[in-house]
Short mmCIF file of C-alpha atoms in Angstrom, two decimals:
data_model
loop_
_atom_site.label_atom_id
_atom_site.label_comp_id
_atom_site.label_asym_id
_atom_site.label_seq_id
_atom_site.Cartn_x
_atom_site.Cartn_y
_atom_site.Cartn_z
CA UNK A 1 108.00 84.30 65.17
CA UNK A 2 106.76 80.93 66.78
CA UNK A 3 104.20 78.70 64.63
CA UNK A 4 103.12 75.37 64.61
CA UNK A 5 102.14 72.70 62.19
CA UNK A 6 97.94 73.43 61.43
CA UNK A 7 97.57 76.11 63.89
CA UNK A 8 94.97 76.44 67.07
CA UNK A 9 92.70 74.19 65.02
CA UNK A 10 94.69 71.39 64.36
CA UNK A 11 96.69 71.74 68.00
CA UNK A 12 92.87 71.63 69.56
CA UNK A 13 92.35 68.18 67.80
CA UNK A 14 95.00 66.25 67.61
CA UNK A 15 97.45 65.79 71.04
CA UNK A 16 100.53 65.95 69.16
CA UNK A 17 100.29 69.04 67.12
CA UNK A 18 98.81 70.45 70.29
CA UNK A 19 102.06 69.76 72.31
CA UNK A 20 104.11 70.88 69.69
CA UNK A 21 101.54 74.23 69.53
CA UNK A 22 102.90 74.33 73.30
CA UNK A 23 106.05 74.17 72.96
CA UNK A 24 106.27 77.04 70.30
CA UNK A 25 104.01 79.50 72.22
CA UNK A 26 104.77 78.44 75.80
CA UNK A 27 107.14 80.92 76.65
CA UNK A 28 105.93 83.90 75.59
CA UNK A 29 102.20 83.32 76.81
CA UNK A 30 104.41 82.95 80.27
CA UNK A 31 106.36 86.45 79.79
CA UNK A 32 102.79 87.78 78.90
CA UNK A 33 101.37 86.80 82.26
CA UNK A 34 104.60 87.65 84.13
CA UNK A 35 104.32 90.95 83.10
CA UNK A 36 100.88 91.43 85.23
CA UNK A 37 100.98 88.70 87.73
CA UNK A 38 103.81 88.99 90.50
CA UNK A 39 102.76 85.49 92.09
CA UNK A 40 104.91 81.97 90.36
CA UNK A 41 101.93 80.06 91.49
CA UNK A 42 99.17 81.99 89.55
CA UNK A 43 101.40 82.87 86.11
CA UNK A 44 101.72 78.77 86.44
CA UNK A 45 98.08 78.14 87.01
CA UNK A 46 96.80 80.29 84.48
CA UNK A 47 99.41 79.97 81.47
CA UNK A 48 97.95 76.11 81.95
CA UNK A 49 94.58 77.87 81.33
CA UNK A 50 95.59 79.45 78.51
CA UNK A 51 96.29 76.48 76.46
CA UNK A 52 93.56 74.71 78.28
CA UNK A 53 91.26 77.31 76.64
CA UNK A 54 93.11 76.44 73.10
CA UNK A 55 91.36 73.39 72.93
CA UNK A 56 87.32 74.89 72.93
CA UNK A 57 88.21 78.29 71.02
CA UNK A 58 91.07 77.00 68.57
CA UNK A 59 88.56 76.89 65.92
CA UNK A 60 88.10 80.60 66.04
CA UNK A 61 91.63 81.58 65.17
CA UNK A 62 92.10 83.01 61.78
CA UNK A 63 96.00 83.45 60.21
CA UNK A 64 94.85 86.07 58.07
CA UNK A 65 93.72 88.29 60.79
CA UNK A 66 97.41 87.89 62.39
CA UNK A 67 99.89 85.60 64.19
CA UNK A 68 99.49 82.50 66.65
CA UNK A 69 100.91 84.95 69.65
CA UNK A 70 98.86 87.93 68.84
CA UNK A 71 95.24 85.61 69.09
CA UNK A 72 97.16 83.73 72.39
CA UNK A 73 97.32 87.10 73.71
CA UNK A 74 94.09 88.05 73.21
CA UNK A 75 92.82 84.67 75.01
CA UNK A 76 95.32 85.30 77.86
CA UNK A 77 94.16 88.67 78.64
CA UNK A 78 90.96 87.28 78.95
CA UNK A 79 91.88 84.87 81.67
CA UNK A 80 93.88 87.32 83.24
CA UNK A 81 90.48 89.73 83.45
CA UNK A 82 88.88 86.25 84.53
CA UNK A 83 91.49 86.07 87.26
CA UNK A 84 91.05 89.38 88.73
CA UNK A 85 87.79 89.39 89.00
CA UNK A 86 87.98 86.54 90.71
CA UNK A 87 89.78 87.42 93.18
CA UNK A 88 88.32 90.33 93.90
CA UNK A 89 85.04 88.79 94.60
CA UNK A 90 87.49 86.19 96.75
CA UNK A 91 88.08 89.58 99.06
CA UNK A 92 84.79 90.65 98.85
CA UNK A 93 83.81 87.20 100.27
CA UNK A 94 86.06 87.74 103.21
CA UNK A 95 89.22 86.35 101.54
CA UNK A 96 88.56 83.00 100.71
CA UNK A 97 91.54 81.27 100.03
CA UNK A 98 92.61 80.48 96.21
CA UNK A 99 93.36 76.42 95.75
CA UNK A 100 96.98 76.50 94.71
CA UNK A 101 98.38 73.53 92.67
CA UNK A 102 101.75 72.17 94.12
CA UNK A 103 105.16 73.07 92.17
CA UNK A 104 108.31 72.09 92.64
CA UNK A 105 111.03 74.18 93.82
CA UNK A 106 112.78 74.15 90.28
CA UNK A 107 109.35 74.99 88.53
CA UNK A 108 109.10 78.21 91.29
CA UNK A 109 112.64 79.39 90.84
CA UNK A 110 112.24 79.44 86.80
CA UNK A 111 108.77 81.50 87.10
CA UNK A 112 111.12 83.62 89.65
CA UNK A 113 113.11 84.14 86.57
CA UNK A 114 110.39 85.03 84.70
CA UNK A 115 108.92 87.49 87.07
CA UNK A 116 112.37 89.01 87.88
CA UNK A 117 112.91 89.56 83.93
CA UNK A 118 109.87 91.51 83.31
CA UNK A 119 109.98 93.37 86.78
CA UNK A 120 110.30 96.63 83.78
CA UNK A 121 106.76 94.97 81.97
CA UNK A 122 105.74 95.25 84.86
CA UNK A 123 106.67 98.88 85.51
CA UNK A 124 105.38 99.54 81.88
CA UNK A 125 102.13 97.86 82.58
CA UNK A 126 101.64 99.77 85.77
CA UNK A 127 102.08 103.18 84.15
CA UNK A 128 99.00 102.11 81.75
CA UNK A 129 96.85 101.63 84.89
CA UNK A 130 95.48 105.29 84.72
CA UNK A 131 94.89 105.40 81.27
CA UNK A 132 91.05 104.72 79.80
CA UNK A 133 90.39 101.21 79.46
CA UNK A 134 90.70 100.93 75.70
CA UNK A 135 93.67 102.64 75.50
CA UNK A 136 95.00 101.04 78.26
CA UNK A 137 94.31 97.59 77.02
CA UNK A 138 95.95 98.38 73.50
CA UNK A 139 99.31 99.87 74.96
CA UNK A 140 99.60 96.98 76.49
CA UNK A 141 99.83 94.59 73.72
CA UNK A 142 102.06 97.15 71.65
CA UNK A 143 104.41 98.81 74.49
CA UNK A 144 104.43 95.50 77.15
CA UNK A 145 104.04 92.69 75.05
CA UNK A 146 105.64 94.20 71.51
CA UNK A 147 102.76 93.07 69.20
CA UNK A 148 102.16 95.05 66.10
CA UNK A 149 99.27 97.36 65.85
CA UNK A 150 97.50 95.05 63.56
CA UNK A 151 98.18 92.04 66.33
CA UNK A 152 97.07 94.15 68.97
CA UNK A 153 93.88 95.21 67.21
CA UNK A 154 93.15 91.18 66.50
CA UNK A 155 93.87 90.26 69.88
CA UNK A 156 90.75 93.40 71.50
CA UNK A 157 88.76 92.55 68.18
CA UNK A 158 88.93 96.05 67.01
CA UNK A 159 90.05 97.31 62.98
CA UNK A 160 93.69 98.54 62.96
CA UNK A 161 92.70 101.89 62.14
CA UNK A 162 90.25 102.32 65.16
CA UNK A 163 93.99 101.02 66.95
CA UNK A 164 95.72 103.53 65.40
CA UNK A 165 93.78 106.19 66.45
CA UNK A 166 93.59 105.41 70.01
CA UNK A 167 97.40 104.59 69.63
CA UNK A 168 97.88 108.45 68.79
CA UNK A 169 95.84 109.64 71.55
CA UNK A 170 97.10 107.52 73.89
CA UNK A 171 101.23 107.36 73.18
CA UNK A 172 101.52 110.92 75.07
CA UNK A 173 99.69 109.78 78.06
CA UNK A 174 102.17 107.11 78.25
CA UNK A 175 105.52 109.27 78.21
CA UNK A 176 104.55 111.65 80.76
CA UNK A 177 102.85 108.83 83.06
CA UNK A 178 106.27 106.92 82.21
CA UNK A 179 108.63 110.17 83.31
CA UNK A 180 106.69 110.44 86.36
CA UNK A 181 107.30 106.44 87.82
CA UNK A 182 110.84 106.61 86.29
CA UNK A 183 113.07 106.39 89.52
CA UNK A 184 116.00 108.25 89.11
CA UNK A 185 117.81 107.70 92.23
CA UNK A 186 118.36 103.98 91.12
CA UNK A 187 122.01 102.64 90.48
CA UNK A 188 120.75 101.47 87.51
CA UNK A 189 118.17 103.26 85.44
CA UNK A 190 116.26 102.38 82.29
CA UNK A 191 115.17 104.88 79.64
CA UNK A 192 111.65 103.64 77.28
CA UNK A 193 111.67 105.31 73.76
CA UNK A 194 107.86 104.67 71.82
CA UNK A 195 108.06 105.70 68.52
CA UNK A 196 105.31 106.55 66.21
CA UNK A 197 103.96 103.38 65.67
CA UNK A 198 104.13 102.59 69.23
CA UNK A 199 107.28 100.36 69.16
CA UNK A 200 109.20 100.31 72.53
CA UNK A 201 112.83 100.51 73.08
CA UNK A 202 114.55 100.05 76.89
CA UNK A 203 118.24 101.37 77.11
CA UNK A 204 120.01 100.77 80.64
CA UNK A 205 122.79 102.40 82.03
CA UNK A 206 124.52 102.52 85.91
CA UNK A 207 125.50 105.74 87.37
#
């Protein structure tokens, strides 16, 4: 697993640990946000947030309480809530219209990439959507973005037993909300295994 020289700390003080920091963690803080955002313009806009919001709250990261990506997580997923809420108001307001910062057409085609590559995160993450929030939130992390149950509970600040249990209670929800959206009249079909400590596994196969 990614992790750089010093940490969040150090990365939020000095400029060169903190572009190494984004080099190491860039990637999958995009994949994260590709797996709820279907637009390259926002998952651009708000993985520069992300590391943006490094600088102010590196101080609070702690390695004993678990890795770089697990706390990233957490502080994406709180710019992601950030984000929607925005833009709902934005269509409460009579749609105002989002400023968009310019990319290039190489920059677009890669988050394309991206979004095409975790088109089945984003199946994952849409099954969740019925589930309660807290339950919801922590499948997430573990099923979507494969972070232990201890990194899941660090990133929703919540003790890795308290995960556990809503882990158990939650993992059945899952399968049957998963068997439901699986679409079996595709040429190619993907099967998700979650075992009991909420690991995911995605087999594929073409009829």
């Amino acid at each position: 697993m990614a992790r750089s020289r010093g940490g969040p700390a150090a990365a939020a003080r000095d400029p060169e640990l903190f572009e190494e920091f984004y080099r190491a963690h860039v990637d999958a803080v995009t994949r994260f946000l590709a797996r709820r955002l279907d637009d390259p313009h926002t998952v651009a806009d708000l993985t520069a947030e992300v590391f943006l919001a490094v600088i102010d709250s590196g101080h609070t990261y702690r390695p004993a309480l678990g890795s770089e990506r697990g706390w990233l997580y957490g502080v994406a997923r709180n710019i992601v809530a950030a984000e929607r809420r925005r833009t709902a108001r934005e269509h409460v307001l009579n749609g105002r219209v989002a400023g968009r910062r310019l990319l290039e057409a190489d920059d677009i085609a890669r988050l394309e990439e991206k979004l095409v590559a975790e088109n089945e995160g984003r199946r994952l993450v849409a099954a969740l959507a019925d589930l309660p929030e807290g339950e919801r939130a922590l499948l997430e992390l573990i099923v979507a973005d494969q972070l232990s149950v201890p990194e899941a509970a660090r990133a929703l600040g919540i003790r890795p037993t308290a995960a556990r249990v809503r882990l158990y209670r939650a993992r059945g929800r899952l399968r049957a909300a998963l068997a439901e959206s699986q679409d079996t009249t595709a040429t190619e079909t993907t099967t998700t295994t979650i075992t009991t400590d909420g690991a995911v596994a995605i087999t594929g196969s073409r009829a």
